[in-house]
GROMACS .gro file of C-alpha atoms in nm:
model
  322
    1MET     CA    1   8.682 -19.678   6.367
    2ALA     CA    2   8.693 -19.590   6.746
    3ASN     CA    3   9.081 -19.621   6.745
    4THR     CA    4   9.100 -19.379   6.445
    5GLY     CA    5   8.883 -19.142   6.606
    6ARG     CA    6   9.093 -19.162   6.913
    7ALA     CA    7   9.433 -19.117   6.746
    8ALA     CA    8   9.306 -18.825   6.571
    9GLY     CA    9   9.184 -18.684   6.893
   10MET     CA   10   9.535 -18.697   7.021
   11ASP     CA   11   9.619 -18.424   6.783
   12LEU     CA   12   9.434 -18.172   6.971
   13LYS     CA   13   9.563 -18.320   7.307
   14PRO     CA   14   9.845 -18.022   7.354
   15HIS     CA   15   9.565 -17.795   7.314
   16TYR     CA   16   9.313 -17.938   7.551
   17SER     CA   17   9.116 -17.742   7.812
   18ARG     CA   18   8.899 -17.961   8.006
   19HIS     CA   19   8.752 -17.723   8.236
   20ILE     CA   20   8.680 -17.454   8.022
   21PHE     CA   21   8.426 -17.495   7.741
   22PHE     CA   22   8.503 -17.167   7.550
   23GLN     CA   23   8.868 -17.163   7.550
   24GLN     CA   24   8.866 -17.515   7.420
   25VAL     CA   25   8.638 -17.430   7.133
   26ARG     CA   26   8.847 -17.127   7.054
   27VAL     CA   27   9.177 -17.285   7.050
   28MET     CA   28   9.000 -17.601   6.818
   29LEU     CA   29   8.878 -17.309   6.567
   30GLN     CA   30   9.201 -17.163   6.549
   31LYS     CA   31   9.379 -17.505   6.470
   32LEU     CA   32   9.119 -17.634   6.239
   33SER     CA   33   9.091 -17.323   6.037
   34ARG     CA   34   9.474 -17.324   5.971
   35GLN     CA   35   9.471 -17.689   5.891
   36LYS     CA   36   9.145 -17.673   5.658
   37LYS     CA   37   9.225 -17.324   5.521
   38LEU     CA   38   8.848 -17.228   5.608
   39PRO     CA   39   8.733 -16.943   5.801
   40PRO     CA   40   8.638 -17.007   6.181
   41GLU     CA   41   8.263 -16.959   6.124
   42GLN     CA   42   8.250 -17.224   5.864
   43ILE     CA   43   8.471 -17.447   6.096
   44LEU     CA   44   8.211 -17.398   6.386
   45GLU     CA   45   7.916 -17.474   6.162
   46ASP     CA   46   8.036 -17.753   5.936
   47HIS     CA   47   8.334 -17.936   6.135
   48LEU     CA   48   8.241 -17.937   6.512
   49ARG     CA   49   7.945 -18.100   6.635
   50PHE     CA   50   7.860 -18.063   7.029
   51ILE     CA   51   7.674 -18.344   7.242
   52SER     CA   52   7.582 -18.386   7.565
   53PRO     CA   53   7.671 -18.726   7.780
   54LEU     CA   54   7.450 -19.028   7.777
   55SER     CA   55   7.565 -19.106   8.146
   56LEU     CA   56   7.466 -18.990   8.499
   57ASN     CA   57   7.837 -18.969   8.596
   58ALA     CA   58   7.975 -18.644   8.699
   59GLY     CA   59   8.230 -18.496   8.439
   60GLU     CA   60   8.578 -18.399   8.568
   61GLY     CA   61   8.519 -18.065   8.381
   62GLU     CA   62   8.315 -17.930   8.124
   63ILE     CA   63   8.455 -18.116   7.833
   64GLY     CA   64   8.449 -18.489   7.789
   65GLU     CA   65   8.554 -18.688   7.503
   66ILE     CA   66   8.660 -18.559   7.171
   67CYS     CA   67   8.676 -18.794   6.869
   68LEU     CA   68   8.648 -18.773   6.496
   69THR     CA   69   8.321 -18.908   6.338
   70GLN     CA   70   8.281 -19.105   6.030
   71ASP     CA   71   8.148 -18.791   5.850
   72GLN     CA   72   8.493 -18.612   5.941
   73GLN     CA   73   8.340 -18.401   6.182
   74TRP     CA   74   8.504 -18.327   6.551
   75GLN     CA   75   8.245 -18.442   6.801
   76VAL     CA   76   8.277 -18.252   7.128
   77GLU     CA   77   8.117 -18.408   7.439
   78VAL     CA   78   8.013 -18.113   7.679
   79PHE     CA   79   7.884 -18.193   8.025
   80ALA     CA   80   7.760 -17.856   8.160
   81SER     CA   81   7.448 -17.674   8.005
   82GLY     CA   82   7.346 -17.965   7.778
   83LEU     CA   83   6.996 -18.142   7.747
   84THR     CA   84   7.091 -18.486   7.932
   85GLY     CA   85   7.353 -18.602   8.170
   86ALA     CA   86   7.416 -18.524   8.543
   87MET     CA   87   7.418 -18.147   8.471
   88GLY     CA   88   7.141 -18.166   8.183
   89ALA     CA   89   6.842 -17.928   8.173
   90LEU     CA   90   6.608 -18.222   8.124
   91PRO     CA   91   6.504 -18.447   8.409
   92THR     CA   92   6.708 -18.739   8.498
   93ALA     CA   93   6.432 -18.955   8.390
   94TYR     CA   94   6.501 -18.857   8.018
   95THR     CA   95   6.866 -18.961   8.079
   96GLU     CA   96   6.777 -19.298   8.226
   97TRP     CA   97   6.530 -19.380   7.946
   98LEU     CA   98   6.772 -19.303   7.658
   99ILE     CA   99   7.040 -19.491   7.846
  100GLY     CA  100   6.810 -19.780   7.830
  101ARG     CA  101   6.727 -19.747   7.488
  102TYR     CA  102   7.080 -19.752   7.404
  103TYR     CA  103   7.206 -20.051   7.589
  104ARG     CA  104   6.884 -20.257   7.524
  105TYR     CA  105   6.828 -20.228   7.180
  106GLY     CA  106   7.138 -19.992   7.040
  107ASP     CA  107   6.865 -19.713   6.959
  108THR     CA  108   7.031 -19.392   6.935
  109ALA     CA  109   6.766 -19.201   6.744
  110GLY     CA  110   6.650 -19.025   7.050
  111LYS     CA  111   6.980 -18.904   7.164
  112ALA     CA  112   7.070 -18.815   6.813
  113PHE     CA  113   6.748 -18.596   6.799
  114LEU     CA  114   6.835 -18.435   7.127
  115ASP     CA  115   7.195 -18.324   7.001
  116ILE     CA  116   7.060 -18.137   6.742
  117PHE     CA  117   6.936 -17.897   6.991
  118ASN     CA  118   7.259 -17.940   7.179
  119HIS     CA  119   7.482 -17.855   6.910
  120ARG     CA  120   7.272 -17.548   6.823
  121LEU     CA  121   7.278 -17.449   7.201
  122HIS     CA  122   7.647 -17.474   7.269
  123SER     CA  123   7.706 -17.289   6.944
  124LEU     CA  124   7.527 -17.021   7.070
  125ARG     CA  125   7.696 -17.015   7.411
  126PHE     CA  126   8.002 -16.968   7.227
  127LEU     CA  127   7.911 -16.691   6.986
  128SER     CA  128   7.765 -16.497   7.269
  129TRP     CA  129   8.082 -16.525   7.474
  130GLN     CA  130   8.321 -16.434   7.211
  131LYS     CA  131   8.093 -16.130   7.128
  132TYR     CA  132   8.210 -15.983   7.459
  133HIS     CA  133   8.566 -16.132   7.476
  134TYR     CA  134   8.715 -15.915   7.211
  135TYR     CA  135   9.039 -16.121   7.159
  136ALA     CA  136   8.827 -16.406   7.082
  137ALA     CA  137   8.606 -16.204   6.872
  138GLY     CA  138   8.907 -16.054   6.666
  139GLU     CA  139   9.029 -16.443   6.612
  140PHE     CA  140   8.702 -16.518   6.486
  141THR     CA  141   8.614 -16.243   6.252
  142GLY     CA  142   8.955 -16.168   6.136
  143SER     CA  143   8.926 -15.807   6.217
  144PRO     CA  144   8.963 -15.593   6.524
  145PRO     CA  145   8.644 -15.572   6.691
  146LEU     CA  146   8.677 -15.211   6.834
  147SER     CA  147   8.837 -15.081   6.507
  148GLN     CA  148   8.542 -14.908   6.373
  149ALA     CA  149   8.419 -14.782   6.735
  150ILE     CA  150   8.757 -14.606   6.802
  151ARG     CA  151   8.774 -14.451   6.445
  152ALA     CA  152   8.403 -14.333   6.495
  153LEU     CA  153   8.488 -14.192   6.847
  154ALA     CA  154   8.794 -14.018   6.698
  155GLY     CA  155   8.579 -13.869   6.415
  156VAL     CA  156   8.796 -13.990   6.130
  157LEU     CA  157   8.530 -14.283   6.018
  158GLN     CA  158   8.461 -14.083   5.691
  159GLN     CA  159   8.772 -13.931   5.628
  160SER     CA  160   9.051 -14.078   5.395
  161THR     CA  161   9.226 -14.424   5.463
  162VAL     CA  162   9.532 -14.242   5.608
  163PHE     CA  163   9.355 -14.115   5.906
  164GLN     CA  164   9.150 -14.457   5.973
  165GLN     CA  165   9.418 -14.615   6.194
  166GLU     CA  166   9.308 -14.671   6.553
  167LYS     CA  167   9.655 -14.663   6.673
  168PHE     CA  168   9.677 -14.310   6.581
  169ALA     CA  169   9.325 -14.192   6.679
  170GLY     CA  170   9.449 -14.039   6.996
  171LEU     CA  171   9.638 -13.791   6.768
  172LEU     CA  172   9.372 -13.716   6.571
  173VAL     CA  173   9.082 -13.687   6.787
  174HIS     CA  174   9.144 -13.332   6.915
  175PRO     CA  175   8.975 -13.031   6.716
  176VAL     CA  176   9.281 -12.862   6.659
  177ARG     CA  177   9.558 -13.047   6.505
  178SER     CA  178   9.898 -12.959   6.628
  179LEU     CA  179  10.251 -12.978   6.491
  180VAL     CA  180  10.345 -13.197   6.799
  181ASN     CA  181  10.101 -13.445   6.704
  182LEU     CA  182  10.238 -13.443   6.346
  183GLU     CA  183  10.582 -13.480   6.472
  184ILE     CA  184  10.459 -13.791   6.706
  185TRP     CA  185  10.265 -13.929   6.427
  186LEU     CA  186  10.516 -13.934   6.142
  187GLN     CA  187  10.793 -14.060   6.385
  188GLN     CA  188  10.576 -14.370   6.473
  189HIS     CA  189  10.450 -14.417   6.098
  190PHE     CA  190  10.797 -14.393   5.933
  191ALA     CA  191  11.035 -14.485   6.214
  192VAL     CA  192  11.254 -14.177   6.165
  193PRO     CA  193  11.307 -13.871   6.404
  194ALA     CA  194  11.122 -13.597   6.279
  195ARG     CA  195  11.126 -13.216   6.406
  196ILE     CA  196  10.901 -12.947   6.275
  197ILE     CA  197  10.985 -12.570   6.290
  198PRO     CA  198  10.699 -12.362   6.281
  199PHE     CA  199  10.668 -11.989   6.129
  200THR     CA  200  10.942 -12.016   5.879
  201GLY     CA  201  10.747 -11.836   5.624
  202SER     CA  202  10.705 -11.818   5.262
  203TRP     CA  203  10.665 -11.565   4.961
  204LYS     CA  204  10.315 -11.538   4.849
  205ARG     CA  205  10.194 -11.370   4.534
  206VAL     CA  206   9.976 -11.098   4.558
  207ASP     CA  207   9.661 -11.012   4.322
  208ARG     CA  208   9.700 -10.717   4.062
  209THR     CA  209   9.411 -10.552   4.229
  210LEU     CA  210   9.607 -10.512   4.575
  211CYS     CA  211   9.914 -10.373   4.411
  212CYS     CA  212   9.963  -9.998   4.370
  213ARG     CA  213  10.005  -9.865   4.034
  214LEU     CA  214  10.155  -9.527   3.935
  215GLY     CA  215   9.937  -9.306   3.716
  216ASP     CA  216   9.622  -9.493   3.797
  217PRO     CA  217   9.377  -9.301   4.040
  218GLN     CA  218   9.197  -9.634   4.117
  219GLN     CA  219   9.493  -9.807   4.263
  220SER     CA  220   9.648  -9.530   4.472
  221LEU     CA  221   9.884  -9.625   4.776
  222GLY     CA  222   9.565  -9.587   5.021
  223ALA     CA  223   9.344  -9.809   4.837
  224ALA     CA  224   9.621 -10.062   4.735
  225PRO     CA  225   9.895 -10.068   4.978
  226MET     CA  226  10.107 -10.327   4.820
  227LEU     CA  227  10.446 -10.200   4.633
  228GLY     CA  228  10.585 -10.510   4.435
  229PRO     CA  229  10.404 -10.836   4.341
  230VAL     CA  230  10.501 -11.072   4.650
  231TYR     CA  231  10.487 -11.048   5.021
  232ARG     CA  232  10.617 -11.249   5.308
  233ASP     CA  233  10.392 -11.458   5.518
  234ILE     CA  234  10.520 -11.586   5.841
  235GLN     CA  235  10.254 -11.778   5.967
  236SER     CA  236  10.135 -12.007   5.668
  237ASN     CA  237  10.471 -12.218   5.632
  238PHE     CA  238  10.646 -12.468   5.844
  239ASN     CA  239  10.962 -12.670   5.806
  240LEU     CA  240  10.974 -13.030   5.876
  241THR     CA  241  11.332 -13.232   5.913
  242LEU     CA  242  11.333 -13.606   5.917
  243GLY     CA  243  11.649 -13.788   6.014
  244PRO     CA  244  11.914 -13.829   6.066
  245VAL     CA  245  11.851 -14.142   5.844
  246LYS     CA  246  12.091 -14.420   5.724
  247HIS     CA  247  12.229 -14.361   5.385
  248ASP     CA  248  12.097 -14.677   5.252
  249ASP     CA  249  11.750 -14.571   5.378
  250ALA     CA  250  11.746 -14.204   5.246
  251SER     CA  251  11.630 -14.338   4.901
  252LEU     CA  252  11.313 -14.434   5.045
  253PHE     CA  253  11.183 -14.080   5.089
  254LEU     CA  254  11.339 -13.948   4.755
  255PRO     CA  255  11.112 -13.916   4.479
  256GLU     CA  256  11.162 -14.260   4.346
  257GLY     CA  257  11.112 -14.387   4.675
  258ARG     CA  258  10.822 -14.585   4.827
  259TYR     CA  259  10.781 -14.329   5.104
  260TYR     CA  260  10.778 -13.996   4.902
  261ASN     CA  261  10.436 -13.996   4.778
  262GLN     CA  262  10.305 -14.125   5.081
  263LEU     CA  263  10.484 -13.880   5.305
  264TRP     CA  264  10.367 -13.567   5.130
  265GLN     CA  265  10.014 -13.699   5.087
  266GLN     CA  266   9.980 -13.762   5.458
  267ILE     CA  267  10.101 -13.408   5.557
  268ARG     CA  268   9.913 -13.237   5.321
  269ASP     CA  269   9.579 -13.422   5.445
  270TYR     CA  270   9.680 -13.352   5.790
  271VAL     CA  271   9.725 -12.977   5.788
  272GLY     CA  272   9.462 -12.924   5.479
  273ILE     CA  273   9.535 -12.644   5.212
  274GLY     CA  274   9.578 -12.356   5.444
  275LEU     CA  275   9.946 -12.419   5.530
  276ASP     CA  276  10.265 -12.490   5.292
  277PHE     CA  277  10.561 -12.682   5.429
  278GLU     CA  278  10.905 -12.773   5.306
  279ILE     CA  279  11.062 -13.111   5.394
  280ASP     CA  280  11.442 -13.163   5.460
  281LEU     CA  281  11.604 -13.511   5.470
  282LEU     CA  282  11.911 -13.515   5.706
  283ILE     CA  283  12.140 -13.792   5.582
  284ASP     CA  284  12.386 -13.962   5.793
  285ASN     CA  285  12.736 -13.966   5.630
  286ALA     CA  286  12.930 -14.157   5.899
  287GLN     CA  287  12.924 -14.510   5.724
  288SER     CA  288  12.894 -14.370   5.362
  289THR     CA  289  13.168 -14.470   5.126
  290THR     CA  290  13.297 -14.252   4.849
  291ALA     CA  291  13.086 -14.305   4.512
  292VAL     CA  292  13.250 -14.319   4.177
  293LEU     CA  293  13.124 -14.075   3.957
  294GLY     CA  294  12.822 -14.178   3.722
  295LEU     CA  295  12.726 -14.455   3.993
  296GLY     CA  296  12.566 -14.210   4.230
  297ILE     CA  297  12.320 -13.913   4.255
  298LEU     CA  298  12.471 -13.556   4.309
  299GLY     CA  299  12.363 -13.415   4.648
  300LEU     CA  300  12.283 -13.773   4.799
  301ASP     CA  301  12.607 -13.973   4.764
  302ILE     CA  302  12.840 -13.797   4.556
  303CYS     CA  303  12.978 -13.442   4.572
  304LEU     CA  304  13.177 -13.192   4.362
  305ALA     CA  305  13.525 -13.133   4.479
  306GLN     CA  306  13.618 -13.243   4.839
  307ARG     CA  307  13.424 -13.487   5.046
  308TYR     CA  308  13.122 -13.310   5.267
  309PRO     CA  309  13.319 -13.296   5.599
  310ALA     CA  310  12.983 -13.289   5.835
  311VAL     CA  311  12.871 -13.604   6.001
  312CYS     CA  312  12.523 -13.535   5.831
  313HIS     CA  313  12.407 -13.350   5.545
  314LYS     CA  314  12.073 -13.179   5.430
  315VAL     CA  315  11.891 -13.256   5.133
  316ARG     CA  316  11.564 -13.042   5.046
  317LEU     CA  317  11.297 -13.244   4.894
  318PRO     CA  318  11.117 -13.155   4.586
  319VAL     CA  319  10.740 -13.046   4.602
  320PHE     CA  320  10.518 -13.333   4.537
  321ASN     CA  321  10.261 -13.241   4.294
  322ARG     CA  322   9.968 -13.454   4.221
   0.00000   0.00000   0.00000
């Protein structure tokens, strides 16, 4: 059984860190969790066992022998911060007494009893270490440890899931959401160039109570200054141009594409209900081939009469209605 444990221990040899206890445990948790398809916290609790040495010889590092026991637990000998051994917390007489019991009578009960506390002590040491080493905490829990803190500082913790992305927290933390940040956000999220033209204006309908009516004394020109049912509002609309994008990728942003709903929803959540916008898609024609009538989409890859001569052509996306 000793040979089996030694051979099994060789599997971890490329990942062995004799002088750093925390890194050794971290690497073992990574490897064992992949092998056994179990979370690291369960591996630490059920599949690792820490013991202190039954010897007064000084170790060549923090980690001693690693072997696989009969109950299929990995037993790790830790020289530092244990109860017995040359660097143990208990007086030397305890280690000497346990050594004598072992070699004279083969008695391991006393040492096994102390190793219960050794295992708990070293497990707590590792957990306290990984709590303040965020890369290890992320590996241990499976989620970024600073994610919630960053989203809380950015003020997006209680907002929609679209904004709960810590890599964009710097763009969302400002009290005033600018169109420049929206450009950067869309460029990084969809991996396409984005350009916003503000103040493009749009036609708004006017309430009938604000329109002047001939022959109605309650709707005189002084009280109802509007002539006509619509007016041009310059500041309530902007235009977004995406691209140029490759012809094969353009379909992702069309109404049947994967990004269409997501694009409109993200912009609407960012700017709120006070602004309207239009989205133009700039499609690169350099490498597109002539499509046969009936196999393409008019305005996207086929056209009437001659082929569109420009390198890029622009497509206005229809408004998305939830």
